Coordinates of C-alpha atoms (C1' of nucleotides) in Angstrom, one line a residue:
Chain S
X588 CA 92.9 148.4 91.2
X589 CA 91.0 146.3 88.1
X590 CA 93.3 143.3 90.1
X591 CA 91.9 144.5 93.3
X592 CA 88.9 144.7 91.5
X593 CA 89.1 140.8 90.0
X594 CA 90.7 139.7 93.2
X595 CA 87.2 140.9 95.4
X596 CA 85.6 138.5 93.4
X597 CA 87.9 135.4 94.4
X598 CA 86.5 134.7 97.6
X599 CA 89.3 133.6 99.1
X600 CA 88.2 130.6 101.7
X601 CA 90.0 132.2 104.7
X602 CA 90.7 129.1 107.7
X603 CA 90.4 129.4 110.9
X604 CA 93.9 131.6 112.7
X605 CA 95.9 128.8 114.7
X606 CA 97.0 129.3 117.6
X607 CA 100.8 129.5 118.3
X608 CA 101.3 129.9 114.5
X609 CA 102.7 132.9 113.8
X610 CA 106.0 132.6 113.4
X611 CA 105.9 129.6 111.0
X612 CA 103.9 125.8 110.9
X613 CA 106.0 122.6 110.6
X614 CA 102.7 120.1 109.9
X615 CA 102.0 116.2 109.1
X616 CA 99.8 114.3 106.3
X617 CA 100.0 110.9 107.5
X618 CA 98.2 108.9 105.6
X619 CA 98.1 104.4 106.0
X620 CA 99.7 103.2 103.1
X621 CA 97.4 100.2 102.4
X622 CA 95.9 101.7 99.5
X623 CA 96.0 105.1 96.5
X624 CA 94.4 107.6 98.6
X625 CA 89.8 109.3 98.0
X626 CA 88.4 112.1 98.8
X627 CA 88.8 111.5 103.3
X628 CA 92.4 111.4 102.8
X629 CA 92.2 115.0 100.5
X630 CA 90.3 116.8 104.0
X631 CA 93.8 116.6 105.9
X632 CA 95.8 116.8 102.9
X633 CA 94.5 120.0 102.3
X634 CA 93.5 122.0 106.0
X635 CA 97.5 121.6 106.0
X636 CA 98.4 122.6 103.0
X637 CA 96.7 125.6 102.7
X638 CA 97.9 126.5 106.6
X639 CA 101.6 126.0 105.7
X640 CA 100.7 127.9 102.2
X641 CA 99.4 131.8 105.3
X642 CA 102.0 130.6 108.1
X643 CA 105.0 128.8 105.9
X644 CA 107.3 126.2 107.1
X645 CA 107.7 123.0 106.6
X646 CA 104.7 120.1 105.1
X647 CA 106.1 116.2 106.1
X648 CA 104.8 113.3 105.0
X649 CA 105.4 110.7 107.2
X650 CA 104.3 107.4 105.1
X651 CA 102.8 104.8 109.0
X652 CA 103.8 102.0 108.0
X653 CA 104.5 100.0 111.1
X654 CA 101.0 97.5 110.8
X655 CA 102.6 95.0 108.6
X656 CA 99.2 93.0 107.7
X657 CA 97.8 96.7 106.7
X658 CA 100.4 97.3 103.9
X659 CA 100.1 97.0 100.3
X660 CA 103.5 97.7 98.8
X661 CA 101.8 99.8 95.7
X662 CA 101.0 102.5 97.9
X663 CA 103.9 103.8 98.8
X664 CA 104.0 105.2 95.6
X665 CA 100.3 105.5 94.9
X666 CA 99.8 107.8 98.1
X667 CA 103.2 109.5 96.3
X668 CA 101.1 109.9 92.8
X669 CA 98.6 110.9 94.6
X670 CA 99.7 113.8 96.8
X671 CA 101.5 114.9 93.7
X672 CA 98.5 115.1 91.5
X673 CA 96.9 117.4 94.5
X674 CA 99.6 119.9 94.1
X675 CA 100.7 119.8 98.1
X676 CA 103.7 121.6 98.8
X677 CA 105.5 118.7 100.7
X678 CA 108.9 119.8 101.5
X679 CA 110.2 115.8 103.6
X680 CA 109.1 112.8 103.4
X681 CA 109.6 110.2 105.6
X682 CA 108.7 106.5 106.4
X683 CA 108.7 105.2 110.0
X684 CA 109.7 101.1 108.6
X685 CA 113.0 103.2 108.1
X686 CA 112.6 104.8 111.6
X687 CA 112.4 101.7 113.7
X688 CA 115.4 101.8 115.6
X689 CA 114.6 105.8 116.7
X690 CA 112.1 104.3 118.2
X691 CA 113.8 101.7 120.3
X692 CA 116.7 104.6 121.2
X693 CA 113.3 106.8 122.2
X694 CA 111.6 103.2 124.7
X695 CA 114.3 102.7 126.4
X696 CA 115.0 106.3 127.8
X697 CA 110.6 105.7 128.4
X698 CA 111.6 103.4 130.2
X699 CA 114.3 103.9 132.4
X700 CA 112.8 107.8 133.0
X701 CA 109.7 104.7 134.6
X702 CA 106.9 105.4 131.8
X703 CA 106.7 101.7 130.1
X704 CA 106.9 98.7 131.0
X705 CA 106.7 95.6 130.1
X706 CA 103.1 93.9 130.2
X707 CA 103.6 90.2 130.1
X708 CA 100.1 89.2 131.0
X709 CA 97.4 87.8 128.9
X710 CA 95.4 90.3 126.7
X711 CA 92.1 89.1 128.2
X712 CA 93.4 89.9 132.0
X713 CA 95.4 92.5 130.7
X714 CA 91.9 94.3 129.6
X715 CA 90.2 93.4 132.7
X716 CA 92.3 94.8 134.8
X717 CA 91.8 97.5 133.6
X718 CA 88.6 97.0 133.4
X719 CA 88.4 97.3 137.1
X720 CA 91.3 99.7 137.1
X721 CA 93.5 97.5 138.3
X722 CA 97.1 97.6 137.6
X723 CA 98.3 93.6 136.9
X724 CA 101.6 92.4 138.0
X725 CA 103.8 94.0 135.6
X726 CA 103.2 97.1 136.4
X727 CA 105.4 97.3 139.5
X728 CA 108.8 96.1 138.1
X729 CA 111.6 97.7 138.7
X730 CA 113.4 99.8 136.0
X731 CA 115.9 96.9 135.7
X732 CA 114.0 94.2 135.4
X733 CA 112.1 95.7 131.9
X734 CA 115.3 97.0 130.5
X735 CA 115.5 93.1 131.1
X736 CA 112.3 92.0 129.1
X737 CA 112.7 94.7 127.0
X738 CA 115.7 93.5 125.3
X739 CA 114.6 90.1 125.1
X740 CA 111.2 92.0 122.7
X741 CA 114.6 92.7 120.7
X742 CA 115.9 90.0 121.0
X743 CA 113.1 87.3 119.9
X744 CA 113.7 86.4 123.4
X745 CA 108.7 86.2 122.8
X746 CA 106.9 85.4 120.7
X747 CA 103.9 87.2 119.2
X748 CA 100.7 87.9 122.1
X749 CA 103.6 87.3 124.3
X750 CA 104.3 90.6 125.5
X751 CA 104.3 94.1 125.0
X752 CA 105.4 97.6 125.9
X753 CA 102.9 99.4 128.0
X754 CA 102.3 103.8 129.3
X755 CA 102.4 104.5 132.5
X756 CA 99.0 106.2 132.3
X757 CA 96.0 106.3 134.7
X758 CA 94.8 103.3 135.7
X759 CA 91.8 105.2 137.3
X760 CA 91.5 107.9 134.4
X761 CA 87.0 107.5 134.0
X762 CA 88.2 106.6 130.5
X763 CA 89.0 102.9 130.4
X764 CA 90.7 103.4 126.6
X765 CA 93.6 106.1 128.9
X766 CA 95.0 103.3 131.1
X767 CA 98.3 102.2 130.2
X768 CA 97.7 102.0 126.9
X769 CA 101.1 100.1 124.6
X770 CA 103.7 102.2 123.2
X771 CA 105.2 98.4 121.1
X772 CA 104.0 94.2 120.1
X773 CA 105.6 91.7 118.8
X774 CA 104.9 90.4 115.2
X775 CA 106.3 87.2 114.7
X776 CA 105.6 87.2 110.9
X777 CA 105.6 90.2 109.8
X778 CA 106.3 90.0 106.4
X779 CA 106.5 93.8 105.6
X780 CA 107.7 94.6 101.8
X781 CA 110.5 97.3 103.7
X782 CA 111.6 95.9 106.9
X783 CA 112.9 93.1 108.8
X784 CA 111.5 93.2 112.2
X785 CA 110.3 91.5 114.9
X786 CA 108.7 94.6 117.7
X787 CA 106.5 96.9 116.1
X788 CA 105.9 100.3 117.6
X789 CA 102.4 101.2 118.4
X790 CA 100.4 104.3 116.2
X791 CA 100.9 106.4 118.9
X792 CA 104.2 106.1 120.0
X793 CA 105.6 106.2 117.2
X794 CA 103.3 109.1 115.8
X795 CA 104.4 110.7 119.6
X796 CA 108.2 110.1 118.3
X797 CA 108.1 111.4 114.9
X798 CA 105.8 114.6 115.6
X799 CA 108.6 115.7 118.7
X800 CA 111.6 114.2 116.2
X801 CA 110.8 116.1 113.3
X802 CA 109.6 119.8 114.9
X803 CA 105.8 119.6 114.6
X804 CA 104.1 122.3 115.9
X805 CA 100.4 121.1 114.6
X806 CA 97.9 118.1 113.9
X807 CA 95.3 119.2 112.4
X808 CA 93.1 115.4 111.8
X809 CA 89.7 113.3 112.2
X810 CA 88.0 114.0 115.6
X811 CA 88.7 109.9 115.7
X812 CA 92.4 110.8 116.7
X813 CA 90.2 113.2 120.2
X814 CA 91.1 109.5 122.0
X815 CA 94.7 109.1 120.2
X816 CA 95.9 112.8 121.3
X817 CA 95.1 112.3 124.7
X818 CA 96.6 108.9 125.0
X819 CA 100.3 110.4 123.2
X820 CA 99.9 113.1 125.4
X821 CA 100.9 110.7 128.5
X822 CA 104.4 110.4 126.3
X823 CA 104.9 113.7 126.2
X824 CA 104.5 114.0 130.0
X825 CA 106.8 111.1 130.4
X826 CA 109.2 113.2 127.8
X827 CA 108.4 115.7 129.4
X828 CA 108.4 116.8 125.4
X829 CA 105.5 120.4 124.2
X830 CA 102.9 119.4 123.3
X831 CA 101.8 120.1 119.8
X832 CA 98.7 122.3 119.1
X833 CA 95.6 120.3 117.7
X834 CA 92.5 120.3 115.1
X835 CA 90.2 117.3 115.2
X836 CA 87.6 117.6 112.1
X837 CA 84.3 115.9 112.6
X838 CA 83.7 113.1 110.6
X839 CA 82.4 113.6 106.5
X840 CA 79.7 111.1 105.8
X841 CA 80.4 110.8 101.9
X842 CA 77.9 109.5 99.6
X843 CA 77.8 108.0 96.3
X844 CA 81.3 106.1 95.6
X845 CA 83.2 103.3 97.3
X846 CA 85.7 104.2 99.8
X847 CA 87.0 101.3 102.3
X848 CA 90.1 99.6 100.7
X849 CA 89.1 96.3 101.4
X850 CA 86.4 97.3 99.6
X851 CA 87.5 98.8 96.6
X852 CA 90.5 96.0 96.3
X853 CA 88.0 92.8 96.6
X854 CA 86.5 94.5 93.6
X855 CA 89.1 94.9 92.0
X856 CA 90.0 91.9 91.9
X857 CA 87.3 90.1 90.4
X858 CA 86.6 92.7 87.6
X859 CA 83.8 94.3 89.6
X860 CA 86.1 97.7 89.3
X861 CA 88.1 98.4 86.4
X862 CA 91.1 99.1 89.0
X863 CA 91.7 101.5 91.2
X864 CA 91.0 104.6 89.2
X865 CA 87.5 103.2 88.2
X866 CA 84.7 105.7 88.6
X867 CA 83.2 104.0 90.9
X868 CA 85.7 104.9 93.5
X869 CA 86.7 107.9 95.7
X870 CA 89.6 107.6 95.1
X871 CA 91.5 111.0 93.3
X872 CA 92.6 109.2 91.6
X873 CA 89.0 108.8 89.8
X874 CA 88.1 112.2 90.3
X875 CA 90.7 112.5 88.4
X876 CA 89.6 109.9 85.6
X877 CA 86.5 112.2 85.1
X878 CA 88.1 115.4 84.8
X879 CA 87.7 116.9 88.2
X880 CA 90.7 118.8 88.8
X881 CA 93.1 119.6 91.8
X882 CA 92.0 122.3 92.4
X883 CA 89.3 122.4 92.5
X884 CA 89.3 119.2 96.4
X885 CA 90.8 121.3 96.9
X886 CA 89.1 124.4 97.6
X887 CA 86.1 122.2 98.0
X888 CA 88.1 121.3 101.0
X889 CA 88.9 123.9 101.5
X890 CA 85.5 125.0 102.3
X891 CA 84.0 121.9 104.1
X892 CA 86.8 123.4 106.9
X893 CA 88.1 122.2 110.5
X894 CA 84.5 122.3 112.1
X895 CA 84.0 119.5 114.7
X896 CA 80.7 119.1 113.4
X897 CA 79.8 116.1 111.4
X898 CA 79.1 116.7 107.5
X899 CA 78.0 115.5 104.6
X900 CA 80.1 115.7 101.8
X901 CA 78.6 117.9 98.3
X902 CA 79.6 116.0 95.0
X903 CA 77.7 119.1 93.6
X904 CA 79.5 121.5 95.9
X905 CA 82.6 120.1 94.0
X906 CA 81.3 120.0 91.3
X907 CA 80.6 123.2 91.3
X908 CA 84.0 124.5 92.2
X909 CA 85.2 122.4 89.5
X910 CA 83.3 123.6 86.8
X911 CA 85.3 127.7 87.5
X912 CA 87.8 126.0 86.6
X913 CA 87.4 124.1 84.1
X914 CA 84.3 125.9 82.4
X915 CA 86.5 129.2 80.8
X916 CA 89.6 126.8 79.6
X917 CA 87.1 123.9 78.1
X918 CA 86.8 123.1 74.3
X919 CA 83.2 123.2 73.0
X920 CA 82.9 120.8 70.4
X921 CA 78.9 118.7 69.1
X922 CA 78.1 115.3 70.0
X923 CA 74.7 113.7 69.4
X924 CA 73.8 111.3 71.5
X925 CA 71.4 108.0 70.0
X926 CA 71.9 110.1 66.8
X927 CA 68.9 109.0 63.9
X928 CA 70.4 110.2 60.6
X929 CA 68.4 113.3 59.0
X930 CA 68.3 114.5 55.0
X931 CA 68.0 117.8 54.3
X932 CA 66.1 118.6 51.2
X933 CA 66.9 121.8 49.5
X934 CA 70.3 122.8 51.2
X935 CA 72.9 124.0 49.5
X936 CA 76.7 122.2 50.8
X937 CA 78.1 124.8 53.3
X938 CA 80.4 125.5 56.3
X939 CA 80.3 125.6 59.6
X940 CA 82.9 127.1 61.7
X941 CA 81.6 127.1 65.4
X942 CA 83.5 128.8 68.0
X943 CA 85.8 126.7 70.0
X944 CA 85.1 128.4 73.0
X945 CA 82.0 131.2 73.0
X946 CA 83.6 133.9 75.1
X947 CA 87.0 133.3 73.0
X948 CA 86.1 133.9 69.9
X949 CA 90.4 133.8 69.2
X950 CA 90.5 129.2 70.8
X951 CA 89.8 130.3 66.8
X952 CA 86.5 127.5 65.0
X953 CA 86.1 124.0 64.2
X954 CA 84.9 123.3 61.1
X955 CA 82.3 120.5 60.0
X956 CA 80.9 120.6 56.5
X957 CA 77.3 119.9 55.1
X958 CA 76.7 117.7 51.6
X959 CA 73.2 116.8 52.7
X960 CA 72.8 114.8 55.4
X961 CA 73.5 114.5 59.1
X962 CA 72.9 113.2 62.2
X963 CA 70.6 114.4 65.3
X964 CA 69.6 114.2 69.3
X965 CA 67.4 110.9 68.4
X966 CA 65.2 112.8 71.5
X967 CA 65.1 115.9 69.8
X968 CA 63.6 114.7 66.7
X969 CA 60.4 113.4 68.3
X970 CA 56.4 114.1 66.2
X971 CA 55.7 117.2 67.9
X972 CA 58.6 119.1 66.7
X973 CA 58.3 120.9 63.8
X974 CA 61.3 122.5 63.0
X975 CA 64.9 122.8 64.0
X976 CA 67.8 125.1 64.6
X977 CA 70.8 123.3 63.6
X978 CA 73.4 125.4 65.5
X979 CA 76.1 128.2 63.7
X980 CA 74.4 126.4 60.4
X981 CA 70.9 126.3 59.2
X982 CA 66.3 125.7 60.0
X983 CA 65.2 122.5 59.8
X984 CA 61.4 122.0 58.8
X985 CA 59.8 118.9 59.9
X986 CA 56.9 117.1 58.2
X987 CA 55.9 113.7 59.7
X988 CA 53.9 112.0 57.9
X989 CA 53.1 109.5 60.3
X990 CA 56.1 108.5 62.2
X991 CA 57.5 108.7 59.5
X992 CA 60.4 112.7 59.3
X993 CA 60.3 114.7 56.3
X994 CA 63.4 117.2 56.9
X995 CA 63.9 120.6 55.0
X996 CA 66.7 123.4 54.3
X997 CA 64.0 126.5 56.6
X998 CA 66.1 129.4 56.0
X999 CA 68.5 130.8 58.3
X1000 CA 67.5 133.3 59.7
X1001 CA 68.1 133.0 63.4
X1002 CA 65.4 134.7 64.1
X1003 CA 63.1 133.0 62.4
X1004 CA 64.4 130.5 64.7
X1005 CA 63.6 132.1 68.0
X1006 CA 60.2 133.1 66.8
X1007 CA 59.6 129.3 66.3
X1008 CA 61.3 128.9 69.9
X1009 CA 62.4 126.3 67.7
X1010 CA 65.6 124.0 69.6
X1011 CA 68.5 125.4 68.4
X1012 CA 70.9 121.7 68.9
X1013 CA 74.2 119.8 68.3
X1014 CA 74.3 117.7 64.9
X1015 CA 77.1 116.1 62.8
X1016 CA 77.5 115.9 59.2
X1017 CA 77.1 112.4 58.5
X1018 CA 80.2 111.6 56.4
X1019 CA 81.9 112.8 59.1
X1020 CA 81.6 111.3 62.8
X1021 CA 83.0 109.3 64.5
X1022 CA 81.9 107.0 66.8
X1023 CA 81.5 108.0 71.7
X1024 CA 81.3 106.7 74.6
X1025 CA 80.0 108.7 77.2
X1026 CA 81.3 106.7 80.9
X1027 CA 78.9 108.2 83.3
X1028 CA 78.6 106.3 86.7
X1029 CA 74.9 105.0 85.4
X1030 CA 76.4 103.9 82.2
X1031 CA 77.6 104.1 78.9
X1032 CA 75.9 106.7 76.9
X1033 CA 77.0 106.2 73.1
X1034 CA 76.6 107.9 69.8
X1035 CA 78.6 110.3 67.7
X1036 CA 81.2 113.5 68.5
X1037 CA 83.4 115.3 66.2
X1038 CA 87.0 113.8 64.8
X1039 CA 88.1 116.6 65.6
X1040 CA 87.5 115.6 69.6
X1041 CA 90.5 113.2 69.3
X1042 CA 93.5 115.9 69.6
X1043 CA 91.5 116.6 73.0
X1044 CA 92.9 113.3 74.5
X1045 CA 93.2 113.8 78.1
X1046 CA 91.6 117.1 78.5
X1047 CA 88.1 118.4 80.1
X1048 CA 85.8 119.8 77.0
X1049 CA 82.1 120.5 76.8
X1050 CA 80.0 118.4 75.2
X1051 CA 77.6 120.9 74.6
X1052 CA 74.2 121.1 75.2
X1053 CA 75.7 117.6 76.8
X1054 CA 78.2 119.0 79.7
X1055 CA 81.9 117.8 80.4
X1056 CA 83.4 115.7 80.0
X1057 CA 87.7 114.3 80.1
X1058 CA 89.0 112.8 76.4
X1059 CA 89.9 109.4 78.5
X1060 CA 91.1 107.7 74.8
X1061 CA 90.9 107.7 71.4
X1062 CA 91.2 105.1 68.5
X1063 CA 90.4 103.3 65.1
X1064 CA 86.9 102.8 67.6
X1065 CA 86.1 105.9 68.4
X1066 CA 86.1 108.2 71.5
X1067 CA 86.1 107.1 74.8
X1068 CA 85.1 110.1 77.1
X1069 CA 84.0 109.6 80.8
X1070 CA 81.7 112.3 82.5
X1071 CA 83.1 114.9 84.6
X1072 CA 79.4 116.7 85.6
X1073 CA 77.1 119.1 83.9
Chain U
rG394 C1' 77.6 100.3 129.0
rC395 C1' 81.7 103.8 130.4
rU396 C1' 84.7 109.0 128.0
rG397 C1' 84.0 113.1 125.4
rC398 C1' 82.5 115.7 121.1
rU399 C1' 79.5 118.3 118.6
rA400 C1' 74.1 121.2 116.2
rU401 C1' 72.3 127.8 112.0
rA402 C1' 68.9 126.9 105.7
rG403 C1' 68.7 120.6 101.2
rU404 C1' 74.1 120.6 101.0
rG405 C1' 78.8 123.3 103.6
rU406 C1' 79.5 127.8 105.6
rA407 C1' 79.7 132.6 108.7
rG408 C1' 78.6 134.2 113.2
rU409 C1' 78.8 131.6 119.1
rC410 C1' 85.1 132.9 123.3
rC411 C1' 83.8 138.9 124.8
rG412 C1' 75.6 139.2 124.4
rG413 C1' 72.5 143.7 120.8
rC414 C1' 75.6 146.8 114.7
rC415 C1' 71.0 139.1 113.2
rA416 C1' 64.2 140.4 111.4
rA417 C1' 71.2 136.0 110.8
rU418 C1' 76.9 135.8 105.5
rC419 C1' 78.6 133.2 101.3
rA420 C1' 78.7 129.6 98.0
rU421 C1' 76.3 126.2 96.1
rG422 C1' 71.3 123.9 94.9
rC423 C1' 66.1 125.5 93.6
rG424 C1' 62.9 128.3 91.1
rG425 C1' 61.5 132.8 87.7
rG426 C1' 64.1 136.3 84.7
rC427 C1' 68.5 138.1 81.3
rC428 C1' 71.9 137.3 78.3
rU429 C1' 72.8 134.3 74.0
rU430 C1' 73.6 130.0 67.3
rU431 C1' 74.6 125.1 74.0
rC432 C1' 69.8 122.5 78.9
rA433 C1' 77.3 125.8 79.4
rC434 C1' 79.5 130.7 80.8
rG435 C1' 78.2 135.9 82.7
rC436 C1' 74.3 139.3 85.7
rC437 C1' 69.2 139.8 87.9
rC438 C1' 65.7 138.4 91.4
rG439 C1' 63.5 134.5 94.7
rC440 C1' 63.2 130.4 98.1
rG441 C1' 65.5 128.6 102.1
rA442 C1' 67.3 127.9 109.0
rC443 C1' 69.4 129.4 114.4
rU444 C1' 67.1 121.0 117.4
rG445 C1' 63.4 121.3 121.7
rG446 C1' 62.1 122.9 126.6
rG447 C1' 63.3 126.0 130.7
rG448 C1' 66.5 129.6 132.9
rU449 C1' 69.5 134.1 133.4
rU450 C1' 68.7 139.0 131.0
rC451 C1' 66.0 145.0 129.4
rG452 C1' 67.6 141.8 125.4
rA453 C1' 70.1 135.6 123.9
rA454 C1' 71.2 131.4 117.5
rU455 C1' 75.4 133.7 120.9
rC456 C1' 75.7 132.3 129.0
rC457 C1' 73.9 128.4 132.3
rC458 C1' 69.7 123.9 133.2
rC459 C1' 67.3 119.8 131.2
rA460 C1' 65.6 117.0 126.7
rU461 C1' 66.7 115.5 122.6
rA462 C1' 69.5 114.1 117.9
rG463 C1' 74.4 112.4 116.3
rC464 C1' 79.1 110.8 115.9
rA465 C1' 84.2 109.2 117.7
rG466 C1' 86.6 106.5 121.4
rC467 C1' 86.9 101.9 125.2
rA468 C1' 92.7 97.2 119.6
rC469 C1' 99.2 94.3 120.3
rC470 C1' 94.7 99.3 113.5
rA471 C1' 96.4 103.6 111.8

RNA sequence: GCUGCUAUAGUGUAGUCCGGCCAAUCAUGCGGGCCUUUCACGCCCGCGACUGGGGUUCGAAUCCCCAUAGCAGCACCA
């Protein structure tokens, strides 16, 4: 009964039903290994994942590396790492460069069926004919001729650009993008990191081949693939294969971070960025470094859903999701930005015990030894301020002689501080601090924090009154933290 | 230009297929309050939208037409 009540608060986002998914689904995430995954990828990855969890089935990671020019050899590993971080239920992994022989066999079959032909026209010439809805001479070749030419392609009888395989579609189709699109091309010096080949499939062919071979039932991807879906249908029809169910979601605009792989790589090379996880980038590893949890990313993506409207991604919404996850677990500590030293007159030494978490006393406390001098945030100490409450310690009166403050002990009563509307501020014992720099997308914030923060390496904590941060590095010279969000 | 898709508050989203229960849901954001030894969390209150114009209908966010805006594709990229 109580469980039912608490589940009501979960607000589980329900995605629209998928047609024909009742008996389970086979879906795939198919990135190009050109760099690490970014937030845009996370949408496709998370949406597919959610449906597979909803209906049951298999989740195939398919690395689409059929364009040697767009491969970063390190990306194979990065993609897998990023998906592992996201926590997806991947059941199978295939790499297209391992499967070229399968595509070749299917191409031969398609030529035999009369569904494809080898075109030796100049690319520009073909384009002109296509725009005039006119067949190129190669289209009328016999199956036998096509098979001979196809064999010639595979045996290096052509150079790059001299021949390609085209799918027979409808030359009168109103959309020129549909007319006899290419399925295989020749690359002379591809320098592919995983395979030696001369003939490479184009995306539309290899995708159909693999979706069919792997039994993919449902495809969710961006609407930039709508035209590809229509093209791919021609291949399905030639083979007589069953077409998967498609959903195409709209474009997602993301502001504030760099997403373009080439731009990121350039910036890393010229030291503008520290690496793929530089927090100014939109990669998943950058989010991870900042303390965004994978669950928050997934939840934010599911909340966006599969609508075909173009949307703008909201960092606020992602931060809200993350805070729900991080707030209950993050320990609290003091960080004093831009510290000023304050010697407190008239106060006895005192040990303060501050809760590690305000709503979970069982977690314990940290101890701060007051011996006379403290560090305070400079922004809290200005001539119009005459009283402060040092959190978990006592009240301090400030008297001003011009610009020079004098700090005097003013009692332990919290009620007094409230009555005086004094700010309750974080502080540090001057004799027990470590230097701390908080890195934000806008720049660094330096100050000092409790020495105990050093035990939170790799964790997200909350600096009280400052915000959530992830402890990135701990050394003799101090602590480096990354700002997560408020 | 051609082909196609879309249009609900600052942002995301539900409702649109099968018109009335929608003076429009939920989240986030913002404003105010309560709680509180954090400007966090929690709780309460409030703000804020059906792109525009026609039409059909007793009745339209929902159906039709036009306009406008945005987006995608028109590669031997994925």
